[in-house]
Amino acid sequence: MTVNKVIVTNLAVLQGKYSAGFRRVRDAIARLIAADKKRGLTTLHVAIDSAVDMRSAGGSPVTTASDRRQAKAAIDAVWTAYTPDYLMILGAPDVVPMQILRNPTRGDGDANVPSDLPYACAAPYSSDPSAFLGPTRVVGRLPDLLGGTNPAYLVSLLGTAARYRMRPREAFQRYLGLSAQVWQASTALSLAKVFGNSTALQTTPPRGPNWTNAQLARRAHFINCHGAESSPQYYGQPDGKEEYPVAHEAARLKRKVSNGTVIAAECCYGAQLYDPQDSAGQAGICSTYLADGAYGFFGSTTIAYGPSEGNGQADLICQFFLDSVLNGASLGRATLEARQRFVALYTHLDPTDLKTLTQFYLLGDPSIQAVGAVPHALSRTKAFKSAFKGAKTTTGGRAFRRERLARTGTNLARSVGATRPVKTRPPTHVTRALNAIAKESRIKELSRQSYAVSFPTSASSGDMKQFAATRRGRSVYVLFGEKITPDKVKRVVALAATVEDGKIVHMRRVHSR
Amino acid sequence: MILQGRVVRKRVSLGSKSEHEALVLVTADGEEYRLRRQEGNPFRDPELDVLEGKRIECEGIVRDGLVIMTQWSVLG
């Protein structure tokens, strides 16, 4: 039997959370599987804590729900056994844990980075984020509420997924674009790239958080604001001032989000799943969007990064996600394509790039195709309709896409390098150069960090041999400093020197936002 | 959880999109916790600004270096 989609969850945990109400969850899962069947998808429900289910998958059951190593091994086994087109993790991290990766930008306040990226990679369990540079799998998480006891929330999300319908591209052309005022140039650039214009950009201040019903009803939302841990609000910021007015809040979304909305949020902690008790019972913005009928939410678990001008890091990965969605990709494929496009931009991922890759993930059923792809004219011919009854693409279409994505991810894993923090001190001339730039730029030093850049051995095959020698001696040295802007606002600046065989070959200055 | 310590202002989330100044509780054993009032603005909360430089005892939910305070009192 060909399995197109697998739903993985920990049944014992769900039963424990919802007690008698678990029956409603089980029925909702069955309805989703039935709805998938009508759409031509064979969906299998696998309990990773079930000895029977895991034996069928050739793996071991999860015996401790929070054991990340067990969860990764179980999901890998399920993937290998069924090679589905879509893998949906059902439940919040207290049902199926997120993988906890070492924070590549240590010192920024995040102890680590909770991530679903490892589930999208063939690489085995590791807490090293650089082990997961080559995602190949289409994965998303349909969450319930962390610590939840009422099944209504999860039943509602499963129902939205079961009843989903594809809409034409035009239904997503009118968007809601929210930005902290201080980042409006960067956000305008992102909107222009994704939608072809930035005319609907709204900034906080002066506006927000009381967005009109018409604005909130638009089906594509792109958000570039501040966010914070366990907070049901996003925040704006005026140019040149340390003020953070509320830009967007969960409590104002209820019954205002259109069915089918897709959101990309660059905000720090923008897609963090926290216990609503942390915020007097109010679930986060991402959870509230999904409860109100949104199909998918792409955001970050932790502190996110972006350059002071232009686009980078969070801007790019969010753009790539929405771009794929609008071009007709399923939400899960859009997530995988965004990750792959992001990694493919670089020879090696520096610490902030690596954190960006690990922290962004999809909340939603990965098999949902929110936007209908434009079919080829051939599909309107009688001969095509006869050959592929009722289909707008050939049956091999998705299989070819999965093959391409697997090839791309595999190649990335074999060819892209990553930085790892090391304790070595920079060469004297590098220290001198960083000090000179810091002095000229009036930057007061806060800290320094050295990184080694390493590549897999397969990254030096074929024409890549010519770069092998220089790569071996590549390292990155970063000076974090503080600068007072003319309007008296403190800004952290990172000066990064890339060094090869003792020579400085590249320098970059990254401003905090 | 109940914690005691001195409130200082520090720059946090360095180099990120949301780098900002925040009130941080430094306990006697040197542990640091960012302070937040439940339902308060996590970036700038005038109700908490008055605590800067003071020793306080606070009660709340602790999450990865963050205290979401439900109540507090100034010790001196």
Coordinates of N, CA, C and O in Angstrom, one line a residue, chain A residues 57 96 143 251 304 348 355 464 473 512:
Chain A
A57 N 6.4 -0.3 11.6 CA 7.3 0.6 10.9 C 8.8 0.2 11.1 O 9.7 0.9 10.6
V96 N 4.4 15.5 21.3 CA 5.6 15.0 20.5 C 6.6 16.1 20.7 O 6.4 17.3 20.3
P143 N -0.7 21.6 16.1 CA -0.5 21.5 17.5 C -1.9 21.6 18.3 O -2.9 22.1 17.8
A251 N -6.0 38.4 21.3 CA -7.3 38.6 21.7 C -8.2 39.3 20.7 O -9.4 39.2 20.7
A304 N 14.8 35.9 16.7 CA 15.1 35.9 15.3 C 16.0 37.0 14.9 O 16.1 38.0 15.6
H348 N 28.6 28.7 3.5 CA 28.5 28.1 4.9 C 27.6 29.0 5.6 O 27.4 30.2 5.3
K355 N 20.9 29.7 13.0 CA 19.7 29.8 13.9 C 18.4 30.0 13.2 O 17.4 29.4 13.5
M464 N 34.4 21.2 -7.0 CA 34.5 21.9 -5.7 C 35.9 21.6 -5.1 O 36.3 22.2 -4.1
G473 N 41.2 26.2 6.0 CA 41.7 27.1 7.0 C 40.7 28.3 7.3 O 41.1 29.3 7.7
S512 N 22.0 45.4 14.7 CA 20.8 44.9 15.3 C 19.6 45.8 14.9 O 19.8 46.9 14.5

